Amino acid sequence: MLRRPALALAPAAWLLLAGLLRGNEVGAARANKHKPWLEPTYHGIVTENDNTVLLDPPLIALDKDAPLRFAESFEVTVTAEGEICGFKIHGQNVPFDAVVVDKSTGEGQLRSKEKLDCELQKDYTFAIQAYDCGRGPGGSAGAKKSHKATVHIQVNDVNEYAPVFKEKSYQATAVEGRRHESILRVEAVDADCSPQFSQICSYEIVTPNVPFTVDKDGYIKNTEKLKYGKEHQYKLTVTAYDCGKKRAAEDVLVKISVKPACTPGWQGWSDRVEYEPGTGALALFPSLHLETCDEPVVSVQATVELETSHIGKGCDRDTYSEKSLHRLCGAAAGTAELLPSPSGPLNWTVGLPTDNGHDSDQVFEFNGTQAVRVPDGVVSVDPNEPFTVSVWMRHGPFGRRKETILCSSDRTDMNRHHYSLFLHGCRFIFLLRQDPSAEKKYKPAEFHWKLTQVCDEEWHHYVLNVDIPTVTLYVDGVPHEPFSVTEDHPLHPSRIETQLVVGACWQGGDLHMTQFFRGDLAGLTIRSGKLTDKKVIDCLYTCKEGLDLPVPEDGGRGVKIQANPSQSVLTLEGEDVGEVEKALQHVAYLNSRQFPTPGIRRLRLTSVVRCGNEAACVAVPPVDGSVVVLQPEEPKISLSGVHHFARAASEFESSEGVFLFPELRIISTITREVEPDGEGDEDPTVQESLVSEEIVHDLDTCQVTVEGEELNPEQESLEVDAARLQPKGMEVSHSDLGVTFTGVDSMASYEEALRLLRYRNWHSRSLLDRKFKLICSELNGRYVSNEFQVEVNVIHTANPVEHASHMAAQPQFVHPEHRSFVDLSGHNLANPHPFAVVPSTATVVIVVCVSFLVFMIILGVFRIRAAHQRAVRDQDAGKENEMDWDDSALTITVNPMETYEDQRSEEEEEEEEEEESEDGEEEDDVTSAESESSEEEEGEHGDPRTGNRQQQLEWDDSTLSY
């Protein structure tokens, strides 16, 4: 193999080649090969009033592309690839900028873009990145960036805020003659962010020559014993300094009152106590203490009074109807209520002014010009039989005229009073004249009581037990005997009817009212045939709220306790002050109602302290406070069930009838505010949530009202099995408007009772539907449910038609299509179509035509069969029994209307309508029974042309053999 000889180059060529090589080396040196470099972490400090950040270490970016300085014989040129062109800060809302101080050395500096506030933010953390000025190969842009370095900057505080006191002024009391360790404490705060400037290092009393000093924590004490006679009150000016020696922007005023050495009295009590319904007994004085000033006390008598006269009828009681309250207290049935809440048939009190009757009892007001007539039949009183009159009364301004509460007198012709209850001054008088049939001799007729309760303008409960010749009056549960009894003859016989009036007396001879009552009445009832027991009377009067004193286990020994019947006054007496204090600490307020009447009840504590000489040696001032009963959470009574259903007419006409509320559901709920659960600091963005809870309480009334026309007693009624309601204590009253269930009982009992309510209509042929409305309430209308409406539809069905001839009966070899009747009695139709109740006219016509067509087919089949039988007999008369025609598999289609060509088009149209009717029947749930009913009605009142056509198509069947 031959080798190519080396080229021989001239010296000039060598110089040129060296220059080219050197040029390539310079180009390679200018290439941007390396990234700038920063320290991984920087820490800086900046002051609030400065914008320059001091970094450690300093902000310097290095780049390996920077030129190297060789020996002096070489020329070095600084290139852009080794310079630092800038810094970039990464982060959100960073108030800093980074600037390049020297590009060649890479030195930079951080500066704040805006004024910094240490109180808003004490430190900042962000990332910084450097980039050089180099370019890529070929001169393209290719600046390189360094890695991201972390920068931590702390803002130094400046003492720019002065201390500020938490309160605008301070007040305290110091007992004279004592050196107090601390009377009160003043406290200031500083808004600076650093501990150096935000801490309060000292306080100073600016006011000179005062016997007080303050320490570095703000506690003020006296430097000498104070004297009440020298100065009643001291006024001091106090200032504060922070640790930067900056004084408070505004000094604070401190008032120190000097209290005499000892003042006897009750201490540690609150003048306002809030009672939440349903929480049981609430202690009124849990920290009560009696200051006796070291007197030799031998006995203490304390009386706690609860003022409730402005609540209801003297205190908080159940607001059910008076009849329901009698039943709850155990009274026998038969109570007639003369002042009922106006509703339904009990509407004779609708014209009387009343209170709202919502939160408390309903009270009827009589201003001396008003009275109400009680309808006949509400109550009947027989003087020969025992009876009871009960009433709540608050008599108005004192007067000397007679004022009648209740009066039964002649309706016309004469002014005789048969029985009456009236007032004359402060006297309570009851009049009862004997029946004309009684013996003609004097008998007690007028009973007088002289009572202070009649004239004190307060609520009182009066019960009269009348059993001639004895009449007993109970006032607030306490029996009173009459101080005067007047006798009189029986009334003369007459046929004049009587008129019962409340609030006045009717003068039948003059035909006007007289002796009007002024005041308030409530719960006026008469119960005939029986007297009221003392136990029932006490139950009717007993308050549902009052003072309660449970026997303490660790105290109360040797303390005598007395209480009035209404539990509004409690008296405690004992020799040991400590034991009396412990007993008073257990005195509590209790309201046993589930939904009490909200409002304020005044509270007062009075005391008598006796010393060794049995005299009242220590004057203890009374304590006045109040119990605030909060508004109870209002229950929401909800009625639910089936709102719409349909039943067959036969069910309405049956003895059972139709149950209106078979699936009724009664529930009651309350809505509570529930605070969010959480540990640690609460999140201010989280709000309280509302939670609905189901509760159980009683109902006292449920009223079922018919909508539209009133009930017609001659053809319809609402019925319920009264025997099943008697154990529940309910009563049912009927009227043309509906039915009313009354009596206090549970929601479950009312559910069961209402599910037994049936509607009957024994003339339902013309009835299409009936609508009813149900409303239930609690506490005599205080809480009312929603209106639950029920609509019942009547499904009319036809009875089977009895055929006059067995020829019309279907033979065995004809198998028509039967539509089974769908029994809707067990199904609820939420949205029934109107055609589901009454078929339309078009449907009736179509059904009649189809029925006629089927009838003609049957007649044709019979005729063919008869003709065939005659032919068989002619051919083989002797084998008639053996050759019986087997027609079990025979299918014959006969069109008896072939000869009537002019009616073909009409029949085809009817068949098309029949197909449409069948589709409509599937949608509208029209049963075959309804079609038969429609056919029957059409036969009675239909088109006479149908009957004529049938007569024209009638065949002569006189020769047919059967």
mmCIF file of C-alpha atoms in Angstrom, residues 49 161 250 271 282 367 626 678 796 867 877:
data_model
loop_
_atom_site.group_PDB
_atom_site.id
_atom_site.type_symbol
_atom_site.label_atom_id
_atom_site.label_comp_id
_atom_site.label_asym_id
_atom_site.label_seq_id
_atom_site.Cartn_x
_atom_site.Cartn_y
_atom_site.Cartn_z
ATOM 1 C CA ASN A 49 -38.748 53.046 58.307
ATOM 2 C CA TYR A 161 -47.134 53.076 69.107
ATOM 3 C CA GLU A 250 -53.761 59.118 77.109
ATOM 4 C CA ASP A 271 -80.449 40.764 90.114
ATOM 5 C CA LEU A 282 -83.036 26.715 88.694
ATOM 6 C CA ASN A 367 -116.272 46.828 80.428
ATOM 7 C CA SER A 626 -86.095 39.117 88.559
ATOM 8 C CA GLY A 678 -64.345 22.156 67.220
ATOM 9 C CA HIS A 796 -119.815 4.798 40.198
ATOM 10 C CA ALA A 867 -131.657 -24.073 11.329
ATOM 11 C CA ALA A 877 -134.979 -38.166 12.873
#
